[in-house]
Coordinates of C-alpha atoms in Angstrom, one line a residue:
Chain A
M147 CA 92.0 65.2 115.3
A148 CA 91.2 62.9 112.4
D149 CA 93.9 62.4 109.8
E150 CA 92.9 64.8 107.0
S151 CA 96.0 64.4 104.9
N152 CA 94.1 62.3 102.3
N153 CA 91.1 64.6 102.0
P154 CA 90.4 66.7 99.0
L155 CA 91.2 70.4 99.4
F156 CA 89.4 73.0 97.4
F157 CA 88.2 76.6 98.1
R158 CA 84.8 77.8 99.2
R159 CA 85.2 81.6 99.0
I160 CA 87.2 82.8 96.0
L161 CA 88.1 86.5 95.6
I162 CA 89.3 87.8 92.2
T163 CA 90.8 91.2 91.9
I164 CA 90.0 92.9 88.6
D165 CA 92.1 95.5 86.9
E166 CA 90.3 98.4 85.2
D167 CA 92.4 97.7 82.1
D168 CA 91.6 94.5 80.4
R169 CA 95.0 92.7 80.5
P170 CA 95.4 89.2 79.2
S171 CA 96.3 87.8 82.7
T172 CA 93.0 89.3 84.1
S173 CA 91.0 87.4 81.6
R174 CA 92.8 84.1 82.3
A175 CA 92.6 84.7 86.1
F176 CA 88.8 85.4 85.8
R177 CA 88.3 82.3 83.7
F178 CA 90.1 80.2 86.4
A179 CA 88.1 81.8 89.2
M180 CA 84.8 81.2 87.4
T181 CA 85.8 77.6 86.7
M182 CA 86.7 76.9 90.4
A183 CA 83.6 78.6 91.7
R184 CA 81.3 76.8 89.3
D185 CA 82.8 73.3 89.7
Y186 CA 83.1 73.4 93.5
Q187 CA 80.0 75.6 94.3
A188 CA 82.1 78.3 95.8
H189 CA 81.2 81.9 96.6
L190 CA 82.8 84.2 94.1
G191 CA 83.7 87.8 95.0
I192 CA 84.7 90.1 92.2
A193 CA 86.6 93.1 93.5
S194 CA 88.0 96.3 92.0
V195 CA 89.6 99.2 93.7
L196 CA 89.1 102.9 92.9
E197 CA 92.4 104.3 93.8
S198 CA 93.0 107.6 95.3
N199 CA 95.7 108.1 92.8
D200 CA 93.2 107.7 90.0
I201 CA 91.5 110.8 91.2
S202 CA 93.3 114.2 90.8
I203 CA 92.9 116.8 93.5
Y204 CA 91.0 118.8 91.0
E205 CA 88.6 115.9 90.4
S206 CA 88.3 115.2 94.1
L207 CA 86.8 118.6 94.5
M208 CA 84.1 117.7 92.0
P209 CA 81.8 115.1 93.4
D210 CA 80.3 114.5 89.9
K211 CA 83.6 113.5 88.5
L212 CA 84.2 111.1 91.4
N213 CA 80.8 109.6 91.1
E214 CA 81.3 109.1 87.4
K215 CA 84.6 107.2 87.9
R216 CA 82.9 105.1 90.6
D217 CA 80.0 104.3 88.3
E218 CA 82.4 103.3 85.5
L219 CA 84.2 100.9 87.8
K220 CA 80.9 99.5 89.1
A221 CA 79.8 98.9 85.5
I222 CA 83.0 97.0 84.7
V223 CA 82.7 94.8 87.8
K224 CA 79.0 94.2 87.1
E225 CA 79.9 93.0 83.6
Y226 CA 82.3 90.4 85.1
A227 CA 79.6 89.4 87.6
D228 CA 77.1 88.9 84.9
K229 CA 79.5 86.8 82.9
A230 CA 80.2 84.6 86.0
T231 CA 76.5 84.1 86.5
A232 CA 75.9 83.2 82.9
F233 CA 78.9 80.8 83.2
G234 CA 77.1 78.9 86.0
V235 CA 78.4 80.4 89.2
N236 CA 75.5 80.6 91.7
D237 CA 76.8 83.0 94.3
V238 CA 78.5 86.1 92.9
R239 CA 79.2 89.3 94.8
S240 CA 80.4 92.5 93.2
I241 CA 82.8 94.6 95.3
V242 CA 84.0 98.1 94.5
A243 CA 86.3 99.5 97.2
E244 CA 88.1 102.7 97.5
G245 CA 90.5 104.7 99.6
G246 CA 94.3 104.6 99.2
D247 CA 96.6 102.0 97.9
V248 CA 95.2 98.9 96.1
D249 CA 97.3 96.5 98.2
D250 CA 96.2 98.1 101.4
V251 CA 92.5 98.3 100.4
V252 CA 92.4 94.7 99.3
L253 CA 94.3 93.5 102.5
Q254 CA 92.6 95.7 105.0
K255 CA 89.1 96.1 103.6
V256 CA 88.1 93.6 101.0
I257 CA 89.7 90.5 102.4
P258 CA 88.5 91.0 106.0
E259 CA 85.0 91.7 104.7
F260 CA 84.6 89.0 102.1
K261 CA 86.8 86.5 104.0
P262 CA 88.1 84.5 101.0
D263 CA 90.1 81.4 101.4
L264 CA 91.7 82.0 97.9
V265 CA 92.7 85.2 96.2
V266 CA 93.1 85.0 92.4
C267 CA 95.1 87.6 90.6
G268 CA 96.6 88.0 87.2
A269 CA 100.4 88.2 87.1
D270 CA 100.5 91.5 85.2
V271 CA 97.7 93.2 87.1
D272 CA 99.2 96.5 88.2
F273 CA 97.0 99.5 88.4
A274 CA 98.4 102.1 86.2
S275 CA 98.7 104.8 88.8
H276 CA 100.1 102.5 91.4
G277 CA 103.1 103.7 93.4
H278 CA 105.0 100.4 93.9
P279 CA 106.6 98.7 91.0
G280 CA 105.7 95.0 90.3
A281 CA 102.5 93.2 90.1
I282 CA 99.8 93.3 92.8
G283 CA 99.3 89.6 92.8
L284 CA 102.9 89.0 94.0
R285 CA 102.5 91.5 96.8
L286 CA 99.2 90.0 97.9
A287 CA 100.8 86.5 97.8
K288 CA 103.5 87.8 100.1
K289 CA 101.4 89.8 102.5
S290 CA 98.1 88.0 102.7
D291 CA 97.3 85.3 105.2
V292 CA 95.1 83.3 102.8
S293 CA 96.2 81.3 99.7
V294 CA 96.9 83.3 96.6
I295 CA 97.2 82.1 93.0
V296 CA 99.0 84.3 90.5
I297 CA 97.8 83.4 87.0
R298 CA 100.0 83.9 83.9
Chain B
M69 CA 90.9 84.0 67.0
A70 CA 87.8 82.7 68.8
D71 CA 86.7 84.6 71.9
E72 CA 87.9 82.4 74.7
S73 CA 87.0 84.8 77.4
N74 CA 84.1 82.6 78.6
N75 CA 85.8 79.3 78.4
P76 CA 86.7 77.3 81.6
L77 CA 90.3 77.5 82.6
F78 CA 92.0 74.8 84.5
F79 CA 95.4 73.2 84.6
R80 CA 96.7 70.1 82.8
R81 CA 100.2 69.7 84.2
I82 CA 100.5 70.4 87.9
L83 CA 103.9 70.5 89.7
I84 CA 104.0 70.3 93.4
T85 CA 107.3 71.0 95.3
I86 CA 107.6 69.0 98.4
D87 CA 109.6 69.9 101.4
E88 CA 111.6 67.2 103.2
D89 CA 110.1 68.4 106.5
D90 CA 106.5 67.8 106.8
R91 CA 105.2 71.3 107.2
P92 CA 101.4 72.0 107.6
S93 CA 101.3 74.0 104.3
T94 CA 103.0 71.2 102.4
S95 CA 100.2 68.9 103.4
R96 CA 97.5 71.4 102.4
A97 CA 99.3 72.2 99.1
F98 CA 99.6 68.5 98.3
R99 CA 95.9 67.9 99.0
F100 CA 95.0 70.8 96.7
A101 CA 97.3 69.5 93.9
M102 CA 95.9 66.0 94.2
T103 CA 92.3 67.3 94.1
M104 CA 93.0 69.4 91.0
A105 CA 94.8 66.6 89.2
R106 CA 92.1 64.0 90.0
D107 CA 89.1 66.3 89.2
Y108 CA 90.6 67.6 85.9
Q109 CA 92.6 64.6 84.8
A110 CA 95.8 66.5 85.0
H111 CA 99.4 65.2 85.1
L112 CA 100.8 65.5 88.5
G113 CA 104.6 66.0 89.1
I114 CA 105.8 65.6 92.7
A115 CA 109.3 67.2 93.0
S116 CA 111.8 67.5 95.7
V117 CA 115.3 68.9 95.6
L118 CA 118.4 67.5 97.3
E119 CA 120.3 70.7 98.0
S120 CA 124.0 71.1 97.9
N121 CA 123.8 72.7 101.3
D122 CA 122.2 69.6 102.7
I123 CA 125.5 67.8 102.0
S124 CA 128.6 68.7 104.0
I125 CA 132.0 68.7 102.3
Y126 CA 132.8 65.7 104.4
E127 CA 129.7 63.8 103.2
S128 CA 130.3 64.8 99.6
L129 CA 133.5 62.8 99.8
M130 CA 131.6 59.7 100.9
P131 CA 129.4 58.5 98.0
D132 CA 127.6 56.2 100.4
K133 CA 126.3 59.1 102.5
L134 CA 125.2 60.9 99.5
N135 CA 123.4 57.9 98.1
E136 CA 121.7 57.4 101.4
K137 CA 120.4 61.0 101.5
R138 CA 119.2 60.6 97.9
D139 CA 117.4 57.4 98.7
E140 CA 115.7 59.0 101.7
L141 CA 114.4 61.8 99.6
K142 CA 113.3 59.4 96.9
A143 CA 111.4 57.4 99.5
I144 CA 109.6 60.5 100.7
V145 CA 108.6 61.6 97.2
K146 CA 107.4 58.0 96.4
E147 CA 105.2 58.1 99.5
Y148 CA 103.5 61.2 98.2
A149 CA 103.2 59.6 94.7
D150 CA 101.6 56.5 96.2
K151 CA 99.1 58.7 98.1
A152 CA 98.2 60.6 95.0
T153 CA 97.6 57.3 93.0
A154 CA 95.5 55.9 95.8
F155 CA 93.5 59.2 95.8
G156 CA 92.6 58.7 92.2
V157 CA 95.3 60.6 90.2
N158 CA 96.0 58.6 87.1
D159 CA 99.2 60.2 85.9
V160 CA 101.8 60.8 88.7
R161 CA 105.5 61.4 88.2
S162 CA 108.1 61.5 91.0
I163 CA 111.0 63.9 90.5
V164 CA 114.1 64.1 92.6
A165 CA 116.4 66.8 91.5
E166 CA 119.7 68.0 92.8
G167 CA 122.5 70.5 92.4
G168 CA 122.6 73.9 93.9
D169 CA 119.9 76.2 95.2
V170 CA 116.3 75.0 95.4
D171 CA 114.9 77.9 93.5
D172 CA 117.4 77.6 90.7
V173 CA 117.0 73.8 90.4
V174 CA 113.2 74.1 90.2
L175 CA 113.3 77.0 87.8
Q176 CA 116.1 75.8 85.6
K177 CA 115.8 72.0 85.7
V178 CA 112.4 70.8 87.0
I179 CA 110.1 73.3 85.3
P180 CA 111.7 73.1 81.9
E181 CA 111.7 69.3 82.0
F182 CA 108.2 68.7 83.4
K183 CA 106.6 71.7 81.7
P184 CA 103.9 72.4 84.3
D185 CA 101.2 75.0 83.7
L186 CA 100.7 75.4 87.4
V187 CA 103.2 75.2 90.3
V188 CA 101.7 74.5 93.7
C189 CA 103.7 75.4 96.8
G190 CA 103.1 75.6 100.5
A191 CA 103.6 79.1 102.0
D192 CA 106.0 78.0 104.6
V193 CA 108.0 75.6 102.5
D194 CA 111.6 76.8 103.0
F195 CA 114.3 74.2 102.9
A196 CA 116.1 74.3 106.2
S197 CA 119.5 75.0 104.9
H198 CA 118.3 77.5 102.3
G199 CA 120.4 80.6 101.9
H200 CA 117.6 83.1 101.1
P201 CA 115.1 84.1 103.8
G202 CA 111.4 83.8 103.0
A203 CA 109.4 81.0 101.5
I204 CA 110.3 79.3 98.2
G205 CA 106.7 79.5 96.9
L206 CA 106.9 83.3 96.9
R207 CA 110.1 83.4 95.0
L208 CA 108.8 80.9 92.5
A209 CA 105.7 83.0 92.1
K210 CA 107.9 86.0 91.3
K211 CA 110.4 84.3 89.0
S212 CA 108.5 81.6 87.2
D213 CA 106.8 82.2 83.9
V214 CA 103.9 79.8 84.7
S215 CA 101.0 80.2 87.2
V216 CA 101.9 79.7 90.8
I217 CA 99.6 79.0 93.8
V218 CA 100.9 79.6 97.3
I219 CA 98.8 77.6 99.7
R220 CA 98.4 78.6 103.4

């Protein structure tokens, strides 16, 4: 094997997880992800998760309510995607996932499907209804098998 | 305040923590830190910590032994610094710190002095003698108040 220890290292598939609420660290994390994706011609995946906890049992019996929440989240992710495209990122994919716990959905559905080599997350991104205390980025940093950056 | 939400975001002071042992994730982390520092003209700090645990009580009574260990670590950090300079990083600083636990030394001495806006760490960097289980990068990601990237 050639000695690669002096080669540049950057990322080719960058996944950013977006909070529904617009927290300051989400904005900074998104700016970093856009900058990397533009400057290194990386693929950018913008993901958000519709949590089960966001949906009450009452609402889950009403498909219209659920569709409405899903559409809201899709619109938020699309807004970020449009921003990234305008910023100069060539390859942007919007991802809205659902079903269960945010950590689990990102680790078990979003990451295996998008196959990022870097996950970008704001330090204070913690979905409101989330069961575990502490920020999602830190848990992804611990559990994921790809590189993770926690932006503050 | 101007709307900065569409501005690029990158780092200007990058700190990498180096393990004495040459683990694969250290090498990748170092390549990423060099790449960012070169491409964005950032300051690069290369830090390693001489742990108290690395020094037996017997050795601590022998200043020569301690000096020898310190010199060994300085030589390792200097090797990384020379590599970074050859790679094209203009501003490189070598940092060898000591006194206590790696986490504490990095958080309480190295970060306040170098003032990084990004800390880069390999996922499996865990000083051999370290008291806590788990990788240092994850603990820095949790405890630090700057952005942290854990490289795998």
